[in-house]
Amino acid sequence: MYTQGLDGKIGPVREAETAEEKEREARFQARIDAEERIEPNDWMPEGYRRTLIRQISQHAHSEIVGMLPEGNWVTRAPTLRRKAILLAKIQDEAGHGLYLYSACETLGVERAELVEQLLAGKAKYSSIFNYPTLTWADVGMIGWLVDGAAIMNQVPLQRCSYGPYARAMVRICKEESFHQRQGYEIVMTLAQGTPEQRRMAQESLDRWWWPALMMFGPPDSDSVHTAQSMKWKIKRVTNDELRQKFVDVTVPQAERLGLRIPDPQLRWNPERGHYDFGPVPWDEFWRVIAGEGPCNRERLEQRRRAHEEGRWVREAALAHAEKRRLRDRAA
Ligand SMILES: [Fe+2]
Ligand SMILES: [Fe+2]
């Protein structure tokens, strides 16, 4: 079992030692360079496997924990239609978590172990889900900005070198674009509403903008895994490139909504052909990652409770499977 690595401290990848090992790693890299997909039964370097387990499990945990801030609004959605849409969206996220745990299991780790890591507070998930959803506008903001950032991140992952991960991303990305649009539509409705609704939308954007930019991870200069992940084609685009792309796409959307992005340094740079933007508050990012965000404790507490409450379902399913196995054997 690969329990190490889930806390992000996997240490340097061990160098190939013997000539035979070097040869095998060179063959592996040549397959990656030739854009071949790596499949579960193929040989792969231990570092590649561990990096994928870390990344895919963090991604799976993010989908599952990500259900919580939105779940907070299911009973308070303003109309029955909004409630039905929100429920469907949250169920999609559960499905994403399940695809990803399955993809991760193809690397030789068990889902129960990954879940245990999460519940023990040893695994990471996206820092964004440690922020509270205080108003209905936050549900719109999550769809527009958080799912929007997720799409930006995940579209290049459809070309990830590891087959099961890349394939899981195809369907996930289709669903994410529905999520992004439902969020944008909520925000648009508010932005075209009463002055109070417009204020609510603006206040929400003010709180979510910087955490959304943090979703792409630390700057490339501080990102320990980027270079190796790019070489292995697990990652296709760097954190800073994705962040820039997100800003470039989102600023015109905010303008159309008549909302103001809370960044006084934000302006179009015709020479670069991109928006320049102010410094991301990285201190806050590192604090949230370290467990000191506004809702870290609450989220884990809620997951632990849900896991406990679901225990009888897991036990019943296992007992049922065992009974069927015995029956099949007797027949
Ligand atoms: Fe998702
Ligand atoms: Fe989503």
CSV table of C-alpha atoms and ligand atoms in Angstrom, one decimal:
chain,number,residue,atom,x,y,z
A,1,MET,CA,0.0,0.0,0.0
A,2,TYR,CA,1.2,3.5,-0.8
A,3,THR,CA,0.4,5.4,2.3
A,4,GLN,CA,3.3,7.8,1.9
A,5,GLY,CA,3.1,10.7,-0.3
A,6,LEU,CA,-0.5,11.7,0.5
A,7,ASP,CA,0.7,14.6,2.7
A,8,GLY,CA,2.6,16.1,-0.2
A,9,LYS,CA,6.0,15.4,1.3
A,10,ILE,CA,7.2,12.5,-0.8
A,11,GLY,CA,10.7,13.7,-0.9
A,12,PRO,CA,12.9,13.5,-3.9
A,13,VAL,CA,12.2,10.8,-6.5
A,14,ARG,CA,14.8,8.0,-6.0
A,15,GLU,CA,17.4,7.9,-8.8
A,16,ALA,CA,17.6,4.9,-10.9
A,17,GLU,CA,20.6,2.9,-9.7
A,18,THR,CA,21.4,-0.1,-11.9
A,19,ALA,CA,22.0,0.1,-15.7
A,20,GLU,CA,18.9,-2.0,-16.1
A,21,GLU,CA,16.8,0.4,-14.1
A,22,LYS,CA,18.1,3.3,-16.0
A,23,GLU,CA,17.2,1.6,-19.3
A,24,ARG,CA,13.7,0.8,-18.1
A,25,GLU,CA,13.1,4.4,-17.0
A,26,ALA,CA,14.5,5.7,-20.3
A,27,ARG,CA,12.0,3.4,-22.2
A,28,PHE,CA,9.2,4.7,-19.9
A,29,GLN,CA,10.1,8.3,-20.7
A,30,ALA,CA,10.3,7.6,-24.4
A,31,ARG,CA,6.7,6.2,-24.3
A,32,ILE,CA,5.6,9.4,-22.5
A,33,ASP,CA,7.5,11.6,-25.1
A,34,ALA,CA,5.8,9.7,-27.9
A,35,GLU,CA,2.4,10.6,-26.3
A,36,GLU,CA,1.6,7.0,-25.4
A,37,ARG,CA,-0.9,6.4,-22.6
A,38,ILE,CA,0.3,4.6,-19.5
A,39,GLU,CA,-2.1,1.9,-18.3
A,40,PRO,CA,-2.5,0.3,-14.9
A,41,ASN,CA,-0.6,-2.9,-15.8
A,42,ASP,CA,2.3,-1.1,-17.5
A,43,TRP,CA,5.6,-0.7,-15.7
A,44,MET,CA,6.0,2.7,-14.2
A,45,PRO,CA,8.6,4.4,-11.9
A,46,GLU,CA,7.7,4.5,-8.3
A,47,GLY,CA,7.8,8.3,-8.3
A,48,TYR,CA,5.3,8.4,-11.1
A,49,ARG,CA,2.9,6.1,-9.3
A,50,ARG,CA,3.2,8.1,-6.0
A,51,THR,CA,2.8,11.4,-7.7
A,52,LEU,CA,-0.4,10.2,-9.4
A,53,ILE,CA,-1.8,8.7,-6.2
A,54,ARG,CA,-1.2,12.0,-4.4
A,55,GLN,CA,-2.7,14.1,-7.2
A,56,ILE,CA,-5.7,11.9,-8.0
A,57,SER,CA,-6.6,11.3,-4.3
A,58,GLN,CA,-6.4,15.0,-3.5
A,59,HIS,CA,-8.6,15.6,-6.5
A,60,ALA,CA,-11.1,12.9,-5.3
A,61,HIS,CA,-11.1,14.4,-1.8
A,62,SER,CA,-11.8,17.9,-3.2
A,63,GLU,CA,-14.8,16.6,-5.1
A,64,ILE,CA,-16.2,15.0,-1.9
A,65,VAL,CA,-15.4,17.9,0.5
A,66,GLY,CA,-16.6,20.3,-2.2
A,67,MET,CA,-20.1,19.0,-1.7
A,68,LEU,CA,-20.3,20.5,1.8
A,69,PRO,CA,-20.3,24.3,1.2
A,70,GLU,CA,-23.1,23.8,-1.4
A,71,GLY,CA,-25.0,21.3,0.7
A,72,ASN,CA,-25.3,24.1,3.2
A,73,TRP,CA,-27.8,25.8,0.8
A,74,VAL,CA,-29.9,22.8,-0.4
A,75,THR,CA,-32.7,23.5,2.1
A,76,ARG,CA,-32.5,27.3,1.6
A,77,ALA,CA,-32.3,27.5,-2.2
A,78,PRO,CA,-34.7,30.3,-3.3
A,79,THR,CA,-37.0,28.2,-5.5
A,80,LEU,CA,-37.8,24.6,-6.2
A,81,ARG,CA,-36.1,24.8,-9.5
A,82,ARG,CA,-32.9,26.2,-8.0
A,83,LYS,CA,-33.0,23.4,-5.4
A,84,ALA,CA,-33.4,20.7,-8.0
A,85,ILE,CA,-30.5,22.1,-10.0
A,86,LEU,CA,-28.3,22.4,-6.9
A,87,LEU,CA,-29.0,18.9,-5.8
A,88,ALA,CA,-28.1,17.5,-9.3
A,89,LYS,CA,-24.9,19.5,-9.3
A,90,ILE,CA,-23.9,18.2,-5.8
A,91,GLN,CA,-24.7,14.6,-6.9
A,92,ASP,CA,-22.4,15.2,-9.9
A,93,GLU,CA,-19.6,16.1,-7.5
A,94,ALA,CA,-20.1,12.8,-5.6
A,95,GLY,CA,-19.9,11.0,-8.9
A,96,HIS,CA,-16.6,12.8,-9.7
A,97,GLY,CA,-15.2,11.7,-6.4
A,98,LEU,CA,-16.1,8.1,-7.1
A,99,TYR,CA,-14.6,8.0,-10.6
A,100,LEU,CA,-11.4,9.5,-9.2
A,101,TYR,CA,-11.2,7.1,-6.2
A,102,SER,CA,-11.6,4.3,-8.8
A,103,ALA,CA,-8.9,5.7,-11.0
A,104,CYS,CA,-6.6,6.0,-8.0
A,105,GLU,CA,-7.3,2.3,-7.0
A,106,THR,CA,-5.8,1.2,-10.4
A,107,LEU,CA,-2.5,2.4,-8.9
A,108,GLY,CA,-2.6,-0.2,-6.2
A,109,VAL,CA,-4.1,1.8,-3.3
A,110,GLU,CA,-7.4,1.1,-1.7
A,111,ARG,CA,-10.2,3.6,-1.4
A,112,ALA,CA,-10.8,2.8,2.3
A,113,GLU,CA,-7.2,3.8,2.9
A,114,LEU,CA,-7.5,7.1,1.1
A,115,VAL,CA,-10.7,8.0,2.9
A,116,GLU,CA,-9.0,7.2,6.2
A,117,GLN,CA,-6.2,9.6,5.3
A,118,LEU,CA,-8.7,12.3,4.6
A,119,LEU,CA,-10.6,11.7,7.8
A,120,ALA,CA,-7.4,11.6,9.9
A,121,GLY,CA,-6.6,15.1,8.5
A,122,LYS,CA,-3.5,13.8,6.7
A,123,ALA,CA,-4.6,14.3,3.2
A,124,LYS,CA,-5.1,17.5,1.3
A,125,TYR,CA,-8.0,18.8,-0.7
A,126,SER,CA,-8.5,22.1,-2.5
A,127,SER,CA,-8.1,25.0,-0.1
A,128,ILE,CA,-11.2,26.7,-1.6
A,129,PHE,CA,-13.6,24.4,0.2
A,130,ASN,CA,-12.5,25.7,3.6
A,131,TYR,CA,-14.3,29.0,2.9
A,132,PRO,CA,-17.9,29.5,4.1
A,133,THR,CA,-21.0,30.0,2.0
A,134,LEU,CA,-22.7,32.9,3.7
A,135,THR,CA,-25.2,33.9,1.2
A,136,TRP,CA,-27.1,32.5,-1.8
A,137,ALA,CA,-24.8,34.5,-4.1
A,138,ASP,CA,-21.9,32.3,-2.8
A,139,VAL,CA,-23.6,29.3,-4.5
A,140,GLY,CA,-23.5,31.2,-7.8
A,141,MET,CA,-20.0,32.3,-7.2
A,142,ILE,CA,-18.8,28.7,-6.6
A,143,GLY,CA,-20.3,27.6,-9.9
A,144,TRP,CA,-19.0,30.5,-11.9
A,145,LEU,CA,-15.5,30.8,-10.3
A,146,VAL,CA,-14.7,27.6,-8.5
A,147,ASP,CA,-16.1,25.2,-11.2
A,148,GLY,CA,-14.8,27.6,-13.8
A,149,ALA,CA,-11.3,27.3,-12.3
A,150,ALA,CA,-11.8,23.5,-12.0
A,151,ILE,CA,-12.5,23.3,-15.8
A,152,MET,CA,-9.4,25.4,-16.5
A,153,ASN,CA,-7.4,22.9,-14.5
A,154,GLN,CA,-9.0,19.7,-15.7
A,155,VAL,CA,-9.3,20.3,-19.5
A,156,PRO,CA,-5.5,19.7,-19.9
A,157,LEU,CA,-5.7,16.7,-17.6
A,158,GLN,CA,-7.8,14.9,-20.3
A,159,ARG,CA,-4.4,14.6,-22.0
A,160,CYS,CA,-2.6,13.4,-18.9
A,161,SER,CA,-0.2,10.5,-19.6
A,162,TYR,CA,-2.0,8.1,-17.2
A,163,GLY,CA,-5.0,6.6,-19.1
A,164,PRO,CA,-7.6,6.0,-16.2
A,165,TYR,CA,-7.1,9.6,-15.0
A,166,ALA,CA,-7.3,11.1,-18.4
A,167,ARG,CA,-10.5,9.2,-19.3
A,168,ALA,CA,-12.2,10.1,-16.0
A,169,MET,CA,-11.6,13.7,-16.9
A,170,VAL,CA,-13.5,13.6,-20.1
A,171,ARG,CA,-16.9,13.1,-18.5
A,172,ILE,CA,-16.0,15.2,-15.5
A,173,CYS,CA,-15.2,18.2,-17.7
A,174,LYS,CA,-18.6,18.0,-19.5
A,175,GLU,CA,-20.4,18.1,-16.2
A,176,GLU,CA,-18.2,20.9,-14.9
A,177,SER,CA,-19.2,23.1,-17.8
A,178,PHE,CA,-22.8,22.7,-16.8
A,179,HIS,CA,-21.8,23.6,-13.2
A,180,GLN,CA,-20.0,26.7,-14.4
A,181,ARG,CA,-23.0,27.9,-16.4
A,182,GLN,CA,-25.5,27.3,-13.7
A,183,GLY,CA,-23.4,29.4,-11.4
A,184,TYR,CA,-23.0,32.2,-13.9
A,185,GLU,CA,-26.8,32.2,-14.4
A,186,ILE,CA,-27.4,32.6,-10.7
A,187,VAL,CA,-24.9,35.5,-10.5
A,188,MET,CA,-26.4,37.0,-13.7
A,189,THR,CA,-29.9,36.9,-12.1
A,190,LEU,CA,-28.6,38.6,-9.0
A,191,ALA,CA,-26.6,41.1,-11.0
A,192,GLN,CA,-29.8,42.1,-13.0
A,193,GLY,CA,-31.9,42.2,-9.9
A,194,THR,CA,-32.6,44.7,-7.1
A,195,PRO,CA,-29.8,46.9,-5.8
A,196,GLU,CA,-29.7,44.7,-2.8
A,197,GLN,CA,-29.2,41.6,-4.9
A,198,ARG,CA,-26.5,43.3,-6.9
A,199,ARG,CA,-24.8,44.2,-3.6
A,200,MET,CA,-25.0,40.6,-2.5
A,201,ALA,CA,-23.4,39.4,-5.7
A,202,GLN,CA,-20.6,42.0,-5.4
A,203,GLU,CA,-19.9,41.2,-1.8
A,204,SER,CA,-19.7,37.5,-2.7
A,205,LEU,CA,-17.3,38.2,-5.6
A,206,ASP,CA,-15.1,40.3,-3.2
A,207,ARG,CA,-14.7,37.3,-0.9
A,208,TRP,CA,-14.2,34.5,-3.6
A,209,TRP,CA,-12.0,36.2,-6.1
A,210,TRP,CA,-8.6,35.7,-4.4
A,211,PRO,CA,-9.3,32.2,-3.1
A,212,ALA,CA,-10.4,31.2,-6.6
A,213,LEU,CA,-7.0,32.4,-8.0
A,214,MET,CA,-5.3,30.3,-5.3
A,215,MET,CA,-7.0,27.2,-6.7
A,216,PHE,CA,-4.3,26.9,-9.3
A,217,GLY,CA,-1.7,26.2,-6.6
A,218,PRO,CA,1.4,28.1,-5.6
A,219,PRO,CA,3.4,30.2,-8.1
A,220,ASP,CA,5.5,28.1,-10.4
A,221,SER,CA,8.7,29.3,-8.6
A,222,ASP,CA,7.4,27.7,-5.3
A,223,SER,CA,5.8,24.6,-6.8
A,224,VAL,CA,7.8,21.6,-5.8
A,225,HIS,CA,6.1,19.1,-8.2
A,226,THR,CA,5.7,21.1,-11.4
A,227,ALA,CA,8.9,20.4,-13.3
A,228,GLN,CA,8.8,16.6,-12.8
A,229,SER,CA,5.0,16.4,-13.4
A,230,MET,CA,5.4,18.3,-16.7
A,231,LYS,CA,8.2,15.9,-17.8
A,232,TRP,CA,5.9,13.0,-17.0
A,233,LYS,CA,3.0,14.7,-18.8
A,234,ILE,CA,0.8,14.3,-15.7
A,235,LYS,CA,0.6,18.1,-15.8
A,236,ARG,CA,0.4,19.8,-19.2
A,237,VAL,CA,0.2,23.5,-18.2
A,238,THR,CA,1.8,25.2,-15.2
A,239,ASN,CA,0.0,26.8,-12.3
A,240,ASP,CA,0.8,30.4,-13.3
A,241,GLU,CA,-0.2,29.8,-17.0
A,242,LEU,CA,-3.6,28.4,-15.8
A,243,ARG,CA,-4.1,31.3,-13.4
A,244,GLN,CA,-3.4,33.8,-16.2
A,245,LYS,CA,-5.8,32.0,-18.5
A,246,PHE,CA,-8.5,32.1,-15.8
A,247,VAL,CA,-8.1,35.8,-15.2
A,248,ASP,CA,-8.2,36.5,-19.0
A,249,VAL,CA,-11.5,34.6,-19.4
A,250,THR,CA,-13.2,35.7,-16.2
A,251,VAL,CA,-12.6,39.5,-16.3
A,252,PRO,CA,-14.8,40.1,-19.4
A,253,GLN,CA,-17.5,37.9,-17.8
A,254,ALA,CA,-17.4,40.1,-14.7
A,255,GLU,CA,-17.7,43.2,-16.9
A,256,ARG,CA,-20.7,41.8,-18.7
A,257,LEU,CA,-22.3,41.2,-15.3
A,258,GLY,CA,-21.5,44.8,-14.2
A,259,LEU,CA,-19.5,43.5,-11.2
A,260,ARG,CA,-16.1,44.8,-10.1
A,261,ILE,CA,-13.1,42.4,-9.6
A,262,PRO,CA,-11.6,43.4,-6.2
A,263,ASP,CA,-8.1,44.1,-7.5
A,264,PRO,CA,-7.0,47.7,-8.0
A,265,GLN,CA,-4.0,46.6,-10.1
A,266,LEU,CA,-6.0,44.7,-12.6
A,267,ARG,CA,-5.6,46.1,-16.1
A,268,TRP,CA,-5.3,44.9,-19.7
A,269,ASN,CA,-1.7,44.8,-20.9
A,270,PRO,CA,-1.8,45.2,-24.7
A,271,GLU,CA,1.9,44.3,-25.0
A,272,ARG,CA,1.5,40.9,-23.2
A,273,GLY,CA,-2.0,40.4,-24.6
A,274,HIS,CA,-3.1,39.4,-21.1
A,275,TYR,CA,-4.5,41.1,-18.0
A,276,ASP,CA,-2.0,42.1,-15.3
A,277,PHE,CA,-3.2,41.4,-11.8
A,278,GLY,CA,-2.2,42.2,-8.3
A,279,PRO,CA,-0.3,40.0,-5.9
A,280,VAL,CA,-2.2,36.9,-4.7
A,281,PRO,CA,-2.3,36.8,-0.8
A,282,TRP,CA,-0.2,33.7,-0.5
A,283,ASP,CA,0.1,34.0,3.3
A,284,GLU,CA,-3.6,33.3,3.5
A,285,PHE,CA,-3.2,30.3,1.1
A,286,TRP,CA,-0.5,28.7,3.2
A,287,ARG,CA,-2.5,29.3,6.3
A,288,VAL,CA,-5.6,27.5,4.9
A,289,ILE,CA,-3.4,24.7,3.6
A,290,ALA,CA,-2.0,24.3,7.1
A,291,GLY,CA,-5.5,23.8,8.5
A,292,GLU,CA,-6.1,27.3,9.7
A,293,GLY,CA,-8.8,28.3,7.1
A,294,PRO,CA,-12.2,29.5,8.3
A,295,CYS,CA,-13.9,26.1,7.9
A,296,ASN,CA,-11.2,23.4,7.9
A,297,ARG,CA,-12.3,21.9,11.2
A,298,GLU,CA,-15.9,22.1,10.4
A,299,ARG,CA,-15.4,20.3,7.0
A,300,LEU,CA,-13.5,17.4,8.4
A,301,GLU,CA,-15.9,17.1,11.3
A,302,GLN,CA,-18.8,16.9,8.8
A,303,ARG,CA,-17.0,14.3,6.7
A,304,ARG,CA,-16.3,12.2,9.8
A,305,ARG,CA,-19.9,12.3,10.9
A,306,ALA,CA,-21.1,11.4,7.4
A,307,HIS,CA,-18.7,8.5,7.3
A,308,GLU,CA,-19.9,7.2,10.6
A,309,GLU,CA,-23.6,7.6,9.7
A,310,GLY,CA,-22.9,5.7,6.5
A,311,ARG,CA,-21.2,2.8,8.3
A,312,TRP,CA,-24.3,0.6,8.4
A,313,VAL,CA,-24.7,1.1,4.6
A,314,ARG,CA,-21.2,-0.1,3.9
A,315,GLU,CA,-21.6,-3.0,6.3
A,316,ALA,CA,-24.9,-4.0,4.8
A,317,ALA,CA,-23.5,-3.9,1.2
A,318,LEU,CA,-20.5,-6.0,2.2
A,319,ALA,CA,-22.8,-8.5,4.0
A,320,HIS,CA,-25.0,-8.7,1.0
A,321,ALA,CA,-22.0,-9.3,-1.3
A,322,GLU,CA,-20.7,-12.0,0.9
A,323,LYS,CA,-24.1,-13.7,1.0
A,324,ARG,CA,-24.3,-13.7,-2.7
A,325,ARG,CA,-20.8,-15.1,-3.0
A,326,LEU,CA,-21.7,-18.0,-0.7
A,327,ARG,CA,-24.9,-18.6,-2.6
A,328,ASP,CA,-23.1,-18.6,-6.0
A,329,ARG,CA,-20.5,-21.0,-4.6
A,330,ALA,CA,-23.2,-23.3,-3.3
A,331,ALA,CA,-25.1,-23.3,-6.7
B,1,FE,FE,-16.5,18.2,-9.9
B,2,FE,FE,-18.3,20.9,-10.4
